[in-house]
Coordinates of C-alpha atoms in Angstrom, one line a residue:
M1 CA 3.2 -20.9 -14.5
N2 CA 0.7 -18.6 -16.2
L3 CA 0.2 -15.4 -14.4
A4 CA -3.6 -15.7 -14.4
D5 CA -3.2 -18.9 -12.5
S6 CA -1.3 -17.4 -9.6
A7 CA -2.8 -18.1 -6.2
F8 CA -2.6 -14.2 -5.4
L9 CA -4.5 -13.0 -8.4
R10 CA -7.1 -15.8 -8.0
A11 CA -7.6 -15.0 -4.4
C12 CA -8.1 -11.4 -5.2
R13 CA -10.7 -12.3 -7.8
R14 CA -12.5 -14.6 -5.2
Q15 CA -11.7 -17.7 -7.2
P16 CA -10.7 -21.1 -5.7
V17 CA -6.9 -21.3 -4.8
P18 CA -4.5 -24.2 -4.2
H19 CA -3.3 -22.5 -1.0
T20 CA -3.8 -19.2 0.7
P21 CA -1.5 -16.7 -1.0
V22 CA 0.8 -14.6 1.1
W23 CA 2.9 -11.4 0.6
F24 CA 4.0 -8.8 3.2
M25 CA 3.7 -5.1 3.1
R26 CA 7.2 -3.6 3.3
Q27 CA 8.7 -7.1 2.4
A28 CA 11.2 -5.4 0.2
G29 CA 13.6 -3.4 2.4
R30 CA 14.8 -2.6 5.8
A31 CA 14.4 -6.0 7.5
L32 CA 16.7 -7.7 5.0
P33 CA 20.5 -7.6 5.4
E34 CA 20.8 -8.0 1.6
Y35 CA 18.8 -4.7 1.2
H36 CA 21.2 -2.8 3.2
T37 CA 24.1 -4.2 1.2
A38 CA 22.4 -3.4 -2.1
R39 CA 21.4 0.1 -1.2
G40 CA 24.8 0.9 0.4
G41 CA 23.9 4.3 1.8
V42 CA 22.2 5.5 -1.4
P43 CA 19.5 8.0 -0.3
M44 CA 16.0 6.6 -0.5
L45 CA 14.5 8.7 -3.3
Q46 CA 17.6 8.2 -5.4
A47 CA 17.3 4.4 -4.9
C48 CA 13.6 4.6 -5.9
A49 CA 14.8 6.3 -9.3
T50 CA 17.6 3.7 -10.0
P51 CA 16.0 0.9 -12.0
D52 CA 18.7 -1.8 -11.4
L53 CA 18.5 -1.2 -7.7
V54 CA 14.7 -1.2 -7.7
V55 CA 14.7 -4.6 -9.5
E56 CA 17.2 -6.1 -7.1
I57 CA 15.4 -4.8 -3.9
T58 CA 12.0 -5.9 -5.3
M59 CA 13.2 -9.4 -6.0
Q60 CA 15.1 -10.1 -2.7
P61 CA 12.0 -11.1 -0.6
V62 CA 10.7 -13.2 -3.5
R63 CA 13.9 -15.1 -3.6
R64 CA 14.2 -15.4 0.1
Y65 CA 10.6 -16.1 1.3
G66 CA 8.9 -17.6 -1.8
V67 CA 6.0 -15.2 -1.4
D68 CA 3.1 -15.2 -3.9
A69 CA 3.6 -11.7 -5.1
A70 CA 6.3 -9.0 -5.4
V71 CA 5.5 -5.5 -4.5
F72 CA 7.3 -2.7 -6.4
Y73 CA 10.0 -1.0 -4.4
S74 CA 9.3 2.7 -4.2
D75 CA 7.7 5.3 -1.9
I76 CA 4.3 7.0 -2.0
V77 CA 6.0 10.4 -2.4
V78 CA 7.9 9.5 -5.7
P79 CA 5.3 11.0 -7.9
L80 CA 5.3 14.3 -5.9
K81 CA 9.0 14.4 -6.2
A82 CA 8.8 13.7 -9.9
I83 CA 6.6 16.7 -10.6
G84 CA 8.9 19.0 -8.8
V85 CA 7.6 19.1 -5.2
D86 CA 10.6 20.1 -2.9
L87 CA 10.7 17.2 -0.6
D88 CA 13.1 14.6 0.9
I89 CA 12.8 11.4 2.9
K90 CA 14.8 12.0 6.2
P91 CA 16.0 8.8 7.8
G92 CA 14.1 8.1 11.0
V93 CA 11.5 10.8 10.3
G94 CA 10.0 10.1 6.8
P95 CA 8.9 12.5 4.1
V96 CA 9.5 16.2 4.7
I97 CA 8.1 18.9 2.6
A98 CA 10.0 22.2 2.3
Q99 CA 7.0 24.3 1.5
P100 CA 3.7 22.9 2.9
I101 CA 0.5 23.6 1.2
R102 CA -1.6 26.0 3.1
E103 CA -3.2 28.3 0.6
E104 CA -4.6 28.4 -2.9
A105 CA -1.4 29.7 -4.4
D106 CA 0.5 26.7 -3.0
L107 CA -1.5 24.4 -5.4
D108 CA 0.6 25.6 -8.4
A109 CA 3.3 23.1 -7.2
L110 CA 1.1 20.3 -8.3
R111 CA 1.0 19.8 -12.0
P112 CA -0.2 16.6 -13.7
L113 CA 2.2 13.7 -13.8
E114 CA 3.4 12.6 -17.3
P115 CA 5.0 9.4 -18.1
D116 CA 8.2 11.1 -19.0
D117 CA 8.5 12.3 -15.4
V118 CA 9.1 8.7 -14.2
P119 CA 10.9 6.8 -16.9
Y120 CA 12.7 4.8 -14.2
I121 CA 9.4 3.3 -13.1
T122 CA 8.5 2.0 -16.5
E123 CA 12.0 0.7 -17.0
A124 CA 12.1 -1.1 -13.6
I125 CA 8.6 -2.6 -14.0
R126 CA 9.4 -4.0 -17.5
A127 CA 12.7 -5.5 -16.2
L128 CA 10.9 -7.0 -13.2
T129 CA 8.1 -8.6 -15.1
G130 CA 10.7 -10.3 -17.3
E131 CA 12.4 -11.6 -14.1
L132 CA 9.3 -12.5 -12.1
G133 CA 7.7 -14.8 -14.7
G134 CA 4.6 -16.3 -13.1
T135 CA 4.9 -14.3 -10.0
P136 CA 2.6 -11.2 -10.1
L137 CA 4.0 -7.7 -9.4
I138 CA 1.9 -5.3 -7.2
G139 CA 2.2 -1.7 -8.2
F140 CA 1.1 1.0 -5.6
A141 CA 0.5 4.6 -4.8
G142 CA -0.4 6.7 -1.7
A143 CA -4.0 7.8 -1.7
P144 CA -5.0 11.5 -2.0
F145 CA -5.8 11.9 1.7
T146 CA -2.5 10.5 2.9
L147 CA -0.4 12.5 0.3
G148 CA -2.5 15.5 1.1
A149 CA -1.8 15.1 4.8
Y150 CA 2.0 15.0 4.2
L151 CA 1.8 18.1 1.9
I152 CA -0.3 20.1 4.4
E153 CA 1.5 19.1 7.6
G154 CA 5.0 19.3 6.0
G155 CA 5.8 15.9 7.2
P156 CA 4.5 13.0 9.4
S157 CA 2.0 14.1 12.0
R158 CA 0.4 12.5 15.0
N159 CA -3.0 14.5 15.0
H160 CA -3.2 15.9 11.5
D161 CA -4.2 19.3 12.9
H162 CA -3.5 21.4 9.8
T163 CA -5.1 18.7 7.5
K164 CA -8.3 18.7 9.5
A165 CA -8.3 22.4 9.9
M166 CA -8.2 22.8 6.1
M167 CA -10.7 20.0 5.5
Y168 CA -13.4 21.6 7.9
G169 CA -12.3 25.4 7.6
A170 CA -11.4 25.7 3.9
P171 CA -13.3 23.0 2.1
R172 CA -13.0 24.6 -1.3
L173 CA -9.1 24.6 -1.0
W174 CA -9.4 21.0 0.4
H175 CA -11.4 19.7 -2.5
A176 CA -9.1 21.5 -5.0
L177 CA -6.1 19.8 -3.5
M178 CA -7.8 16.4 -3.5
D179 CA -8.8 16.8 -7.1
R180 CA -5.2 17.5 -8.2
L181 CA -3.8 14.7 -6.2
T182 CA -6.4 12.3 -7.5
G183 CA -5.3 13.0 -11.1
I184 CA -1.6 12.4 -10.1
V185 CA -2.3 9.1 -8.3
L186 CA -4.5 7.8 -11.1
A187 CA -1.9 8.7 -13.8
H188 CA 0.8 7.0 -11.5
L189 CA -1.2 3.7 -11.0
R190 CA -2.2 3.5 -14.7
L191 CA 1.3 3.9 -15.8
Q192 CA 2.5 1.0 -13.6
V193 CA -0.1 -1.4 -15.1
E194 CA 0.8 -0.2 -18.5
A195 CA 4.4 -1.2 -17.9
G196 CA 3.4 -4.6 -16.7
A197 CA 2.2 -4.6 -13.0
S198 CA -0.6 -7.1 -12.6
A199 CA -2.3 -5.8 -9.4
L200 CA -2.4 -2.4 -7.6
Q201 CA -2.6 -1.3 -4.0
L202 CA -3.7 2.1 -2.9
F203 CA -2.3 2.9 0.6
D204 CA -4.3 5.3 2.6
S205 CA -2.0 5.1 5.6
W206 CA -3.4 8.0 7.6
V207 CA -7.1 7.9 6.7
G208 CA -8.0 6.2 10.0
A209 CA -7.7 9.7 11.5
V210 CA -11.1 10.7 10.0
A211 CA -14.7 9.8 11.1
P212 CA -16.9 7.9 8.8
A213 CA -19.2 10.8 7.9
D214 CA -16.1 13.0 7.1
Y215 CA -14.6 10.1 5.0
R216 CA -17.8 10.0 3.0
E217 CA -17.7 13.7 2.4
Y218 CA -14.1 14.6 2.0
V219 CA -12.3 11.4 1.0
L220 CA -14.6 8.8 -0.7
P221 CA -15.3 10.8 -4.0
Y222 CA -11.7 10.9 -4.8
T223 CA -10.8 7.2 -3.9
R224 CA -13.8 6.2 -5.9
R225 CA -12.6 8.2 -8.8
I226 CA -9.3 6.4 -8.8
F227 CA -10.8 2.9 -8.6
E228 CA -13.2 3.7 -11.3
G229 CA -10.5 5.1 -13.4
L230 CA -8.6 1.8 -13.1
A231 CA -11.5 -0.4 -14.0
D232 CA -10.8 -0.8 -17.6
L233 CA -7.4 -2.2 -16.9
D234 CA -8.8 -5.4 -15.4
V235 CA -6.3 -5.8 -12.6
P236 CA -7.2 -6.4 -8.9
R237 CA -7.4 -3.2 -6.9
I238 CA -6.4 -3.4 -3.2
H239 CA -7.3 -0.6 -0.8
F240 CA -5.5 -0.5 2.6
G241 CA -5.5 1.9 5.5
V242 CA -4.4 1.9 9.2
G243 CA -6.8 2.3 12.0
T244 CA -9.7 1.9 9.5
G245 CA -11.9 -0.5 11.5
E246 CA -14.8 2.1 11.5
L247 CA -14.2 2.6 7.8
L248 CA -14.1 -0.8 6.4
G249 CA -17.5 -0.7 4.8
L250 CA -16.7 2.7 3.2
L251 CA -13.3 1.3 2.0
G252 CA -15.2 -1.4 0.2
E253 CA -17.8 1.0 -1.1
A254 CA -14.9 3.0 -2.7
G255 CA -14.5 0.3 -5.4
A256 CA -11.6 -1.8 -4.6
D257 CA -11.7 -5.6 -5.3
V258 CA -9.7 -6.4 -2.1
V259 CA -10.0 -4.6 1.2
G260 CA -6.8 -4.6 3.4
V261 CA -7.5 -5.0 7.1
D262 CA -5.1 -3.9 9.9
W263 CA -4.6 -6.0 12.9
R264 CA -7.2 -4.3 15.1
V265 CA -10.3 -6.2 13.6
P266 CA -10.5 -9.9 13.2
L267 CA -11.0 -10.9 9.5
D268 CA -14.4 -12.7 10.3
E269 CA -15.7 -9.4 11.7
A270 CA -14.1 -7.4 8.8
A271 CA -15.8 -9.7 6.3
R272 CA -19.2 -8.7 8.0
R273 CA -18.4 -4.9 7.9
V274 CA -17.1 -4.9 4.3
G275 CA -20.0 -6.9 3.1
P276 CA -20.3 -9.3 0.1
G277 CA -18.4 -9.1 -3.2
K278 CA -15.0 -8.3 -1.8
A279 CA -11.8 -10.4 -0.9
L280 CA -9.9 -9.4 2.2
Q281 CA -6.1 -9.0 2.8
G282 CA -4.5 -9.3 6.2
N283 CA -4.0 -9.2 9.1
L284 CA -1.3 -10.5 11.4
D285 CA 0.0 -7.9 13.8
P286 CA 3.6 -7.1 12.6
A287 CA 4.8 -6.9 16.2
I288 CA 4.0 -10.7 16.7
L289 CA 6.9 -11.5 14.5
L290 CA 9.3 -10.2 17.3
A291 CA 7.9 -12.9 19.6
P292 CA 8.9 -16.6 19.7
W293 CA 7.8 -18.8 16.8
E294 CA 5.1 -20.6 18.9
A295 CA 3.2 -17.3 19.3
V296 CA 3.6 -16.4 15.7
E297 CA 2.3 -19.8 14.6
R298 CA -0.7 -19.6 17.0
K299 CA -1.7 -16.2 15.7
A300 CA -1.2 -16.9 12.1
R301 CA -3.5 -20.0 12.3
E302 CA -6.1 -17.8 13.9
V303 CA -5.8 -15.3 11.1
L304 CA -6.1 -18.2 8.5
R305 CA -9.2 -19.5 10.3
E306 CA -10.9 -16.1 10.5
G307 CA -9.9 -15.4 6.8
R308 CA -12.1 -18.4 5.7
Q309 CA -15.1 -16.2 6.3
A310 CA -14.1 -14.0 3.5
E311 CA -14.9 -14.7 -0.2
G312 CA -11.2 -14.5 -1.0
H313 CA -8.2 -14.1 1.4
V314 CA -4.7 -12.9 0.8
F315 CA -2.6 -13.4 4.0
N316 CA -0.5 -10.4 4.9
L317 CA 0.4 -8.3 7.9
G318 CA -1.8 -5.7 9.4
H319 CA 0.8 -3.1 8.5
G320 CA 4.3 -3.2 7.2
V321 CA 7.2 -5.4 8.3
L322 CA 9.0 -3.8 11.3
P323 CA 12.7 -3.2 10.6
S324 CA 13.9 -5.4 13.5
T325 CA 12.0 -8.4 12.2
D326 CA 14.1 -11.6 11.8
P327 CA 13.7 -12.6 8.1
D328 CA 13.7 -16.3 9.1
Q329 CA 10.4 -15.7 10.9
L330 CA 8.9 -14.4 7.7
K331 CA 10.2 -17.4 5.7
R332 CA 8.7 -19.8 8.3
L333 CA 5.4 -17.9 8.2
T334 CA 5.3 -18.1 4.4
D335 CA 5.8 -21.8 4.6
L336 CA 3.2 -22.1 7.3
V337 CA 0.6 -20.3 5.3
H338 CA 1.3 -22.3 2.1
E339 CA 1.1 -25.6 4.0
S340 CA -2.1 -24.6 5.8

């Protein structure tokens, strides 16, 4: 099959599709027994920098589920690690930053990302596109707000207190930080397409923490710059955040082709909020997969029905696959979406 004919890329471009395409955020990884076997205790960041392992882990869900797209196995902090930021991914915690950014001098840790910083990404993507054939590969990056929040807080945070304190109280420092991160993220995404990725997703996992007016002032200019900086590559650009019901219109305004929707807003309502000219992605609650199949099927059909209100629909979860998910549920769900 020709890549351009893939149901996933066609849905992203709002073109007619033979079936609703489906892939799952975090489909590669922790829910799969073969993932744990392949990784075999290798630390997360080391695994992300080992091309053979990245290829194997990225391919596993494609083989097992028959999804319409592969998503590159990596982590949003990989480019930060690559430019020398002292950080680690602690099991059960997430990314932990040794020296949080709190003042002007701390910005020196953030130099531009060069292709030579991440040769393993280019190598893994080239190998993957050879193996995937007609299945598209989605490259991804964390958005400046979410990366900034990790850097400022020093790790995951419930309320993003330090982040908001900087945003409101030291706007000059905030904008300087966002500016540097925007350059890093843009370079990281472009490099993935140049290596062979055929779509991109920008994860702004924590941006639901800000109000619409603050998003417009402190976040939107940087997200927009990233999407504009990718326009010449002619690949679908997906934008996703959690808890972003109040921001859906702004996420669309930022310039993505596809707006990812979490499980809190039905897709027909999301289509109204986002407005015309965009496809939608989502949005089954990942927790439903822990329930009996009858409940999963009922909810999935509801998502498919509501998704028909969008100009294009890529079926996905409203956030990542939970670690305790039974892979057989995801296989059945993939088949259901394809048959519907």
